[in-house]
């Protein structure tokens, strides 16, 4: 079975039940506290990632960064900033592969290549997010066998969508996130314009509502 479709802003409960082996949220562990789990995909890149780090620091917010191996190789100094911070680091493949269009053997080799690069800087935390949210069952099974948790999400900003504006992206999260939600933004050039509007709005809104922001 494959995930072959674009997920809505708020992940449906039915989909979570169909794929119980993936981590969609942390409702159970955050039921009595106001906690959000901000995540960022596709970095690190010098144009965006340092800006995100500074903004998170201003709000005393911790997050999880799902990094592309090729971007780590190109920007080791930026990645070292992540490693030296209190944020968590996850694997997002080396080349942002589409799982359902890639042979399992090739997909795994790509992911493990990124793991090897991460290990040069720190002990890999075994968090994996499939690009596009699409992964074959065989790929997920193999990654889990190697100790990985497959991290999906509960609410997504769609900040890379050029048809949207930043406020809309912020509203997607503000109107759908709840205690325990895993939330997705992107520290990428494609998402930069919308993300730099939406992320401050989200941080401000939930900070005023007495939420804290923790890494996975």
PDB file of C-alpha atoms in Angstrom:
ATOM      1  CA  UNK A   1       0.000   0.000   0.000  1.00  0.00           C
ATOM      2  CA  UNK A   2       1.281   3.495  -0.853  1.00  0.00           C
ATOM      3  CA  UNK A   3       0.514   7.073   0.025  1.00  0.00           C
ATOM      4  CA  UNK A   4      -0.126   8.490  -3.448  1.00  0.00           C
ATOM      5  CA  UNK A   5      -2.049  11.660  -2.760  1.00  0.00           C
ATOM      6  CA  UNK A   6      -1.583  15.137  -1.392  1.00  0.00           C
ATOM      7  CA  UNK A   7      -2.589  15.333   2.228  1.00  0.00           C
ATOM      8  CA  UNK A   8      -5.079  17.988   3.359  1.00  0.00           C
ATOM      9  CA  UNK A   9      -4.089  20.788   5.741  1.00  0.00           C
ATOM     10  CA  UNK A  10      -5.408  18.757   8.678  1.00  0.00           C
ATOM     11  CA  UNK A  11      -4.626  15.064   8.455  1.00  0.00           C
ATOM     12  CA  UNK A  12      -7.877  13.051   8.668  1.00  0.00           C
ATOM     13  CA  UNK A  13      -8.309  10.605  11.539  1.00  0.00           C
ATOM     14  CA  UNK A  14      -9.130   7.858   9.040  1.00  0.00           C
ATOM     15  CA  UNK A  15      -5.750   8.226   7.358  1.00  0.00           C
ATOM     16  CA  UNK A  16      -3.995   8.014  10.712  1.00  0.00           C
ATOM     17  CA  UNK A  17      -5.877   4.796  11.459  1.00  0.00           C
ATOM     18  CA  UNK A  18      -4.945   3.349   8.065  1.00  0.00           C
ATOM     19  CA  UNK A  19      -1.255   3.988   8.744  1.00  0.00           C
ATOM     20  CA  UNK A  20      -0.850   3.447  12.498  1.00  0.00           C
ATOM     21  CA  UNK A  21       2.842   2.656  12.165  1.00  0.00           C
ATOM     22  CA  UNK A  22       3.639   6.278  11.297  1.00  0.00           C
ATOM     23  CA  UNK A  23       3.847   9.147  13.793  1.00  0.00           C
ATOM     24  CA  UNK A  24       1.190  11.713  12.877  1.00  0.00           C
ATOM     25  CA  UNK A  25       0.888  13.592  16.181  1.00  0.00           C
ATOM     26  CA  UNK A  26       1.665  13.375  19.869  1.00  0.00           C
ATOM     27  CA  UNK A  27      -1.836  13.873  21.241  1.00  0.00           C
ATOM     28  CA  UNK A  28      -1.458  11.094  23.803  1.00  0.00           C
ATOM     29  CA  UNK A  29       1.711  12.525  25.350  1.00  0.00           C
ATOM     30  CA  UNK A  30       0.544  16.147  25.189  1.00  0.00           C
ATOM     31  CA  UNK A  31      -3.087  15.832  26.244  1.00  0.00           C
ATOM     32  CA  UNK A  32      -2.612  17.768  29.475  1.00  0.00           C
ATOM     33  CA  UNK A  33      -0.193  20.412  28.222  1.00  0.00           C
ATOM     34  CA  UNK A  34      -0.219  22.999  25.452  1.00  0.00           C
ATOM     35  CA  UNK A  35       2.643  21.773  23.284  1.00  0.00           C
ATOM     36  CA  UNK A  36       3.242  22.058  19.543  1.00  0.00           C
ATOM     37  CA  UNK A  37       5.924  20.225  17.604  1.00  0.00           C
ATOM     38  CA  UNK A  38       7.156  22.527  14.852  1.00  0.00           C
ATOM     39  CA  UNK A  39       9.060  20.822  12.048  1.00  0.00           C
ATOM     40  CA  UNK A  40      10.952  22.197   9.055  1.00  0.00           C
ATOM     41  CA  UNK A  41      11.680  20.283   5.855  1.00  0.00           C
ATOM     42  CA  UNK A  42      14.243  20.596   3.049  1.00  0.00           C
ATOM     43  CA  UNK A  43      17.115  22.576   4.601  1.00  0.00           C
ATOM     44  CA  UNK A  44      19.642  23.500   5.641  1.00  0.00           C
ATOM     45  CA  UNK A  45      20.273  26.432   3.321  1.00  0.00           C
ATOM     46  CA  UNK A  46      22.002  29.747   4.148  1.00  0.00           C
ATOM     47  CA  UNK A  47      19.217  31.917   2.745  1.00  0.00           C
ATOM     48  CA  UNK A  48      16.528  30.613   5.118  1.00  0.00           C
ATOM     49  CA  UNK A  49      17.667  28.261   7.899  1.00  0.00           C
ATOM     50  CA  UNK A  50      19.655  30.810   9.979  1.00  0.00           C
ATOM     51  CA  UNK A  51      16.672  33.176   9.857  1.00  0.00           C
ATOM     52  CA  UNK A  52      14.435  30.402  11.208  1.00  0.00           C
ATOM     53  CA  UNK A  53      16.904  29.622  13.974  1.00  0.00           C
ATOM     54  CA  UNK A  54      17.027  33.252  15.088  1.00  0.00           C
ATOM     55  CA  UNK A  55      13.241  33.565  15.115  1.00  0.00           C
ATOM     56  CA  UNK A  56      12.810  30.359  17.101  1.00  0.00           C
ATOM     57  CA  UNK A  57      15.396  31.581  19.596  1.00  0.00           C
ATOM     58  CA  UNK A  58      13.457  34.819  20.075  1.00  0.00           C
ATOM     59  CA  UNK A  59      10.405  32.775  21.108  1.00  0.00           C
ATOM     60  CA  UNK A  60      12.379  30.236  23.140  1.00  0.00           C
ATOM     61  CA  UNK A  61      10.996  27.635  20.744  1.00  0.00           C
ATOM     62  CA  UNK A  62      12.547  24.279  19.917  1.00  0.00           C
ATOM     63  CA  UNK A  63      11.784  22.392  16.710  1.00  0.00           C
ATOM     64  CA  UNK A  64      12.806  19.481  14.501  1.00  0.00           C
ATOM     65  CA  UNK A  65      14.592  19.950  11.175  1.00  0.00           C
ATOM     66  CA  UNK A  66      14.267  17.241   8.531  1.00  0.00           C
ATOM     67  CA  UNK A  67      17.366  17.786   6.441  1.00  0.00           C
ATOM     68  CA  UNK A  68      18.229  16.833   2.886  1.00  0.00           C
ATOM     69  CA  UNK A  69      21.624  15.170   2.759  1.00  0.00           C
ATOM     70  CA  UNK A  70      22.755  17.114  -0.297  1.00  0.00           C
ATOM     71  CA  UNK A  71      21.989  20.382   1.491  1.00  0.00           C
ATOM     72  CA  UNK A  72      24.000  19.246   4.503  1.00  0.00           C
ATOM     73  CA  UNK A  73      26.946  18.482   2.216  1.00  0.00           C
ATOM     74  CA  UNK A  74      26.697  21.901   0.556  1.00  0.00           C
ATOM     75  CA  UNK A  75      26.159  23.842   3.789  1.00  0.00           C
ATOM     76  CA  UNK A  76      28.086  22.146   6.604  1.00  0.00           C
ATOM     77  CA  UNK A  77      28.461  25.373   8.591  1.00  0.00           C
ATOM     78  CA  UNK A  78      24.701  25.910   8.650  1.00  0.00           C
ATOM     79  CA  UNK A  79      24.137  22.295   9.617  1.00  0.00           C
ATOM     80  CA  UNK A  80      26.634  22.676  12.439  1.00  0.00           C
ATOM     81  CA  UNK A  81      24.464  25.513  13.766  1.00  0.00           C
ATOM     82  CA  UNK A  82      21.578  23.041  13.947  1.00  0.00           C
ATOM     83  CA  UNK A  83      23.709  20.408  15.648  1.00  0.00           C
ATOM     84  CA  UNK A  84      24.916  22.949  18.213  1.00  0.00           C
ATOM     85  CA  UNK A  85      21.359  24.055  19.001  1.00  0.00           C
ATOM     86  CA  UNK A  86      18.650  22.450  21.126  1.00  0.00           C
ATOM     87  CA  UNK A  87      16.685  21.388  18.053  1.00  0.00           C
ATOM     88  CA  UNK A  88      16.249  17.820  16.821  1.00  0.00           C
ATOM     89  CA  UNK A  89      17.476  16.664  13.419  1.00  0.00           C
ATOM     90  CA  UNK A  90      15.751  14.216  11.099  1.00  0.00           C
ATOM     91  CA  UNK A  91      16.498  12.497   7.793  1.00  0.00           C
ATOM     92  CA  UNK A  92      14.678  13.679   4.638  1.00  0.00           C
ATOM     93  CA  UNK A  93      16.666  11.572   2.108  1.00  0.00           C
ATOM     94  CA  UNK A  94      19.692  12.818   0.199  1.00  0.00           C
ATOM     95  CA  UNK A  95      17.905  14.066  -2.936  1.00  0.00           C
ATOM     96  CA  UNK A  96      14.284  14.608  -1.824  1.00  0.00           C
ATOM     97  CA  UNK A  97      13.159  11.394  -3.489  1.00  0.00           C
ATOM     98  CA  UNK A  98       9.568  10.486  -4.254  1.00  0.00           C
ATOM     99  CA  UNK A  99       9.186   7.198  -2.452  1.00  0.00           C
ATOM    100  CA  UNK A 100       6.436   5.692  -4.561  1.00  0.00           C
ATOM    101  CA  UNK A 101       8.384   6.405  -7.766  1.00  0.00           C
ATOM    102  CA  UNK A 102      11.677   5.011  -6.436  1.00  0.00           C
ATOM    103  CA  UNK A 103      12.818   1.425  -6.006  1.00  0.00           C
ATOM    104  CA  UNK A 104      13.043   0.479  -2.359  1.00  0.00           C
ATOM    105  CA  UNK A 105      16.730  -0.417  -2.593  1.00  0.00           C
ATOM    106  CA  UNK A 106      17.543   2.961  -4.145  1.00  0.00           C
ATOM    107  CA  UNK A 107      15.395   4.817  -1.618  1.00  0.00           C
ATOM    108  CA  UNK A 108      17.043   3.160   1.346  1.00  0.00           C
ATOM    109  CA  UNK A 109      20.547   3.780   0.004  1.00  0.00           C
ATOM    110  CA  UNK A 110      19.638   7.449  -0.406  1.00  0.00           C
ATOM    111  CA  UNK A 111      18.352   7.688   3.163  1.00  0.00           C
ATOM    112  CA  UNK A 112      21.334   5.858   4.622  1.00  0.00           C
ATOM    113  CA  UNK A 113      23.677   8.159   2.706  1.00  0.00           C
ATOM    114  CA  UNK A 114      22.101  11.053   4.576  1.00  0.00           C
ATOM    115  CA  UNK A 115      22.403   9.173   7.861  1.00  0.00           C
ATOM    116  CA  UNK A 116      26.118   8.721   7.223  1.00  0.00           C
ATOM    117  CA  UNK A 117      26.542  12.453   6.591  1.00  0.00           C
ATOM    118  CA  UNK A 118      24.599  13.368   9.726  1.00  0.00           C
ATOM    119  CA  UNK A 119      26.764  10.973  11.741  1.00  0.00           C
ATOM    120  CA  UNK A 120      29.839  13.045  10.880  1.00  0.00           C
ATOM    121  CA  UNK A 121      28.379  15.832  13.007  1.00  0.00           C
ATOM    122  CA  UNK A 122      26.235  14.074  15.608  1.00  0.00           C
ATOM    123  CA  UNK A 123      24.571  10.809  16.531  1.00  0.00           C
ATOM    124  CA  UNK A 124      21.589  10.348  14.162  1.00  0.00           C
ATOM    125  CA  UNK A 125      18.278  10.611  16.006  1.00  0.00           C
ATOM    126  CA  UNK A 126      16.515   8.092  13.749  1.00  0.00           C
ATOM    127  CA  UNK A 127      13.685  10.405  12.734  1.00  0.00           C
ATOM    128  CA  UNK A 128      12.638  10.080   9.089  1.00  0.00           C
ATOM    129  CA  UNK A 129      10.147  12.099   7.117  1.00  0.00           C
ATOM    130  CA  UNK A 130       9.358  10.950   3.570  1.00  0.00           C
ATOM    131  CA  UNK A 131       9.478  13.784   1.013  1.00  0.00           C
ATOM    132  CA  UNK A 132       5.999  14.652  -0.265  1.00  0.00           C
ATOM    133  CA  UNK A 133       4.587  12.477   2.520  1.00  0.00           C
ATOM    134  CA  UNK A 134       4.764   9.536   0.110  1.00  0.00           C
ATOM    135  CA  UNK A 135       6.471   6.285   0.976  1.00  0.00           C
ATOM    136  CA  UNK A 136       5.998   2.635   0.062  1.00  0.00           C
ATOM    137  CA  UNK A 137       5.180   0.212   2.821  1.00  0.00           C
ATOM    138  CA  UNK A 138       8.332  -1.754   1.969  1.00  0.00           C
ATOM    139  CA  UNK A 139      10.451   1.373   2.392  1.00  0.00           C
ATOM    140  CA  UNK A 140       8.854   2.285   5.715  1.00  0.00           C
ATOM    141  CA  UNK A 141       9.192  -1.279   6.990  1.00  0.00           C
ATOM    142  CA  UNK A 142      12.898  -1.380   6.146  1.00  0.00           C
ATOM    143  CA  UNK A 143      13.572   2.006   7.736  1.00  0.00           C
ATOM    144  CA  UNK A 144      11.717   1.010  10.886  1.00  0.00           C
ATOM    145  CA  UNK A 145      13.773  -2.178  11.006  1.00  0.00           C
ATOM    146  CA  UNK A 146      16.846   0.058  11.148  1.00  0.00           C
ATOM    147  CA  UNK A 147      15.398   1.921  14.109  1.00  0.00           C
ATOM    148  CA  UNK A 148      13.724   4.842  12.362  1.00  0.00           C
ATOM    149  CA  UNK A 149      10.446   6.466  13.354  1.00  0.00           C
ATOM    150  CA  UNK A 150       8.438   7.552  10.291  1.00  0.00           C
ATOM    151  CA  UNK A 151       7.322  11.093  11.107  1.00  0.00           C
ATOM    152  CA  UNK A 152       4.335  12.477   9.249  1.00  0.00           C
ATOM    153  CA  UNK A 153       2.233  15.417  10.481  1.00  0.00           C
ATOM    154  CA  UNK A 154      -1.064  16.627  11.856  1.00  0.00           C
ATOM    155  CA  UNK A 155      -1.174  20.077  10.199  1.00  0.00           C
ATOM    156  CA  UNK A 156       0.769  21.511   7.271  1.00  0.00           C
ATOM    157  CA  UNK A 157       1.213  25.136   6.206  1.00  0.00           C
ATOM    158  CA  UNK A 158       1.564  24.513   2.450  1.00  0.00           C
ATOM    159  CA  UNK A 159       4.017  27.409   2.534  1.00  0.00           C
ATOM    160  CA  UNK A 160       5.681  26.320  -0.713  1.00  0.00           C
ATOM    161  CA  UNK A 161       2.463  26.839  -2.702  1.00  0.00           C
ATOM    162  CA  UNK A 162       2.961  29.992  -4.763  1.00  0.00           C
ATOM    163  CA  UNK A 163      -0.813  30.350  -5.213  1.00  0.00           C
ATOM    164  CA  UNK A 164      -1.159  31.038  -1.482  1.00  0.00           C
ATOM    165  CA  UNK A 165      -0.151  34.028   0.622  1.00  0.00           C
ATOM    166  CA  UNK A 166       1.629  33.969   3.959  1.00  0.00           C
ATOM    167  CA  UNK A 167      -1.419  34.825   6.052  1.00  0.00           C
ATOM    168  CA  UNK A 168      -3.355  31.926   4.556  1.00  0.00           C
ATOM    169  CA  UNK A 169      -0.487  29.590   5.428  1.00  0.00           C
ATOM    170  CA  UNK A 170      -0.504  30.914   8.990  1.00  0.00           C
ATOM    171  CA  UNK A 171      -4.278  30.490   9.241  1.00  0.00           C
ATOM    172  CA  UNK A 172      -3.940  26.865   8.119  1.00  0.00           C
ATOM    173  CA  UNK A 173      -1.909  26.177  11.249  1.00  0.00           C
ATOM    174  CA  UNK A 174      -3.675  28.519  13.645  1.00  0.00           C
ATOM    175  CA  UNK A 175      -7.082  27.055  12.759  1.00  0.00           C
ATOM    176  CA  UNK A 176      -6.046  23.396  12.769  1.00  0.00           C
ATOM    177  CA  UNK A 177      -3.228  22.813  15.263  1.00  0.00           C
ATOM    178  CA  UNK A 178      -4.008  21.625  18.776  1.00  0.00           C
ATOM    179  CA  UNK A 179      -2.006  20.333  21.747  1.00  0.00           C
ATOM    180  CA  UNK A 180       0.254  17.565  20.470  1.00  0.00           C
ATOM    181  CA  UNK A 181       0.109  18.567  16.800  1.00  0.00           C
ATOM    182  CA  UNK A 182       3.134  17.960  14.609  1.00  0.00           C
ATOM    183  CA  UNK A 183       3.245  20.994  12.312  1.00  0.00           C
ATOM    184  CA  UNK A 184       5.127  21.347   9.006  1.00  0.00           C
ATOM    185  CA  UNK A 185       6.902  24.383   7.593  1.00  0.00           C
ATOM    186  CA  UNK A 186       9.745  24.463   5.049  1.00  0.00           C
ATOM    187  CA  UNK A 187      13.120  26.191   5.300  1.00  0.00           C
ATOM    188  CA  UNK A 188      13.467  26.264   1.523  1.00  0.00           C
ATOM    189  CA  UNK A 189      13.720  28.942  -1.156  1.00  0.00           C
ATOM    190  CA  UNK A 190      10.385  27.922  -2.625  1.00  0.00           C
ATOM    191  CA  UNK A 191       8.629  28.420   0.712  1.00  0.00           C
ATOM    192  CA  UNK A 192      10.671  31.394   1.923  1.00  0.00           C
ATOM    193  CA  UNK A 193       8.226  34.181   1.061  1.00  0.00           C
ATOM    194  CA  UNK A 194       5.177  32.588   2.683  1.00  0.00           C
ATOM    195  CA  UNK A 195       7.041  30.976   5.570  1.00  0.00           C
ATOM    196  CA  UNK A 196       8.643  34.258   6.661  1.00  0.00           C
ATOM    197  CA  UNK A 197       5.162  35.718   7.029  1.00  0.00           C
ATOM    198  CA  UNK A 198       3.398  32.674   8.452  1.00  0.00           C
ATOM    199  CA  UNK A 199       5.918  31.426  11.006  1.00  0.00           C
ATOM    200  CA  UNK A 200       6.070  34.646  13.084  1.00  0.00           C
ATOM    201  CA  UNK A 201       2.268  34.793  13.106  1.00  0.00           C
ATOM    202  CA  UNK A 202       2.028  31.182  14.297  1.00  0.00           C
ATOM    203  CA  UNK A 203       4.673  31.644  16.979  1.00  0.00           C
ATOM    204  CA  UNK A 204       3.033  34.822  18.222  1.00  0.00           C
ATOM    205  CA  UNK A 205      -0.472  33.331  18.269  1.00  0.00           C
ATOM    206  CA  UNK A 206       0.387  30.166  20.150  1.00  0.00           C
ATOM    207  CA  UNK A 207       2.802  31.890  22.515  1.00  0.00           C
ATOM    208  CA  UNK A 208      -0.006  34.233  23.563  1.00  0.00           C
ATOM    209  CA  UNK A 209      -2.139  31.123  24.110  1.00  0.00           C
ATOM    210  CA  UNK A 210       0.529  29.768  26.509  1.00  0.00           C
ATOM    211  CA  UNK A 211       1.818  27.031  24.237  1.00  0.00           C
ATOM    212  CA  UNK A 212       5.373  25.735  24.308  1.00  0.00           C
ATOM    213  CA  UNK A 213       7.269  24.431  21.286  1.00  0.00           C
ATOM    214  CA  UNK A 214       9.273  21.239  21.662  1.00  0.00           C
ATOM    215  CA  UNK A 215      11.395  19.036  19.405  1.00  0.00           C
ATOM    216  CA  UNK A 216      10.405  15.477  18.610  1.00  0.00           C
TER     217      UNK A 216
END
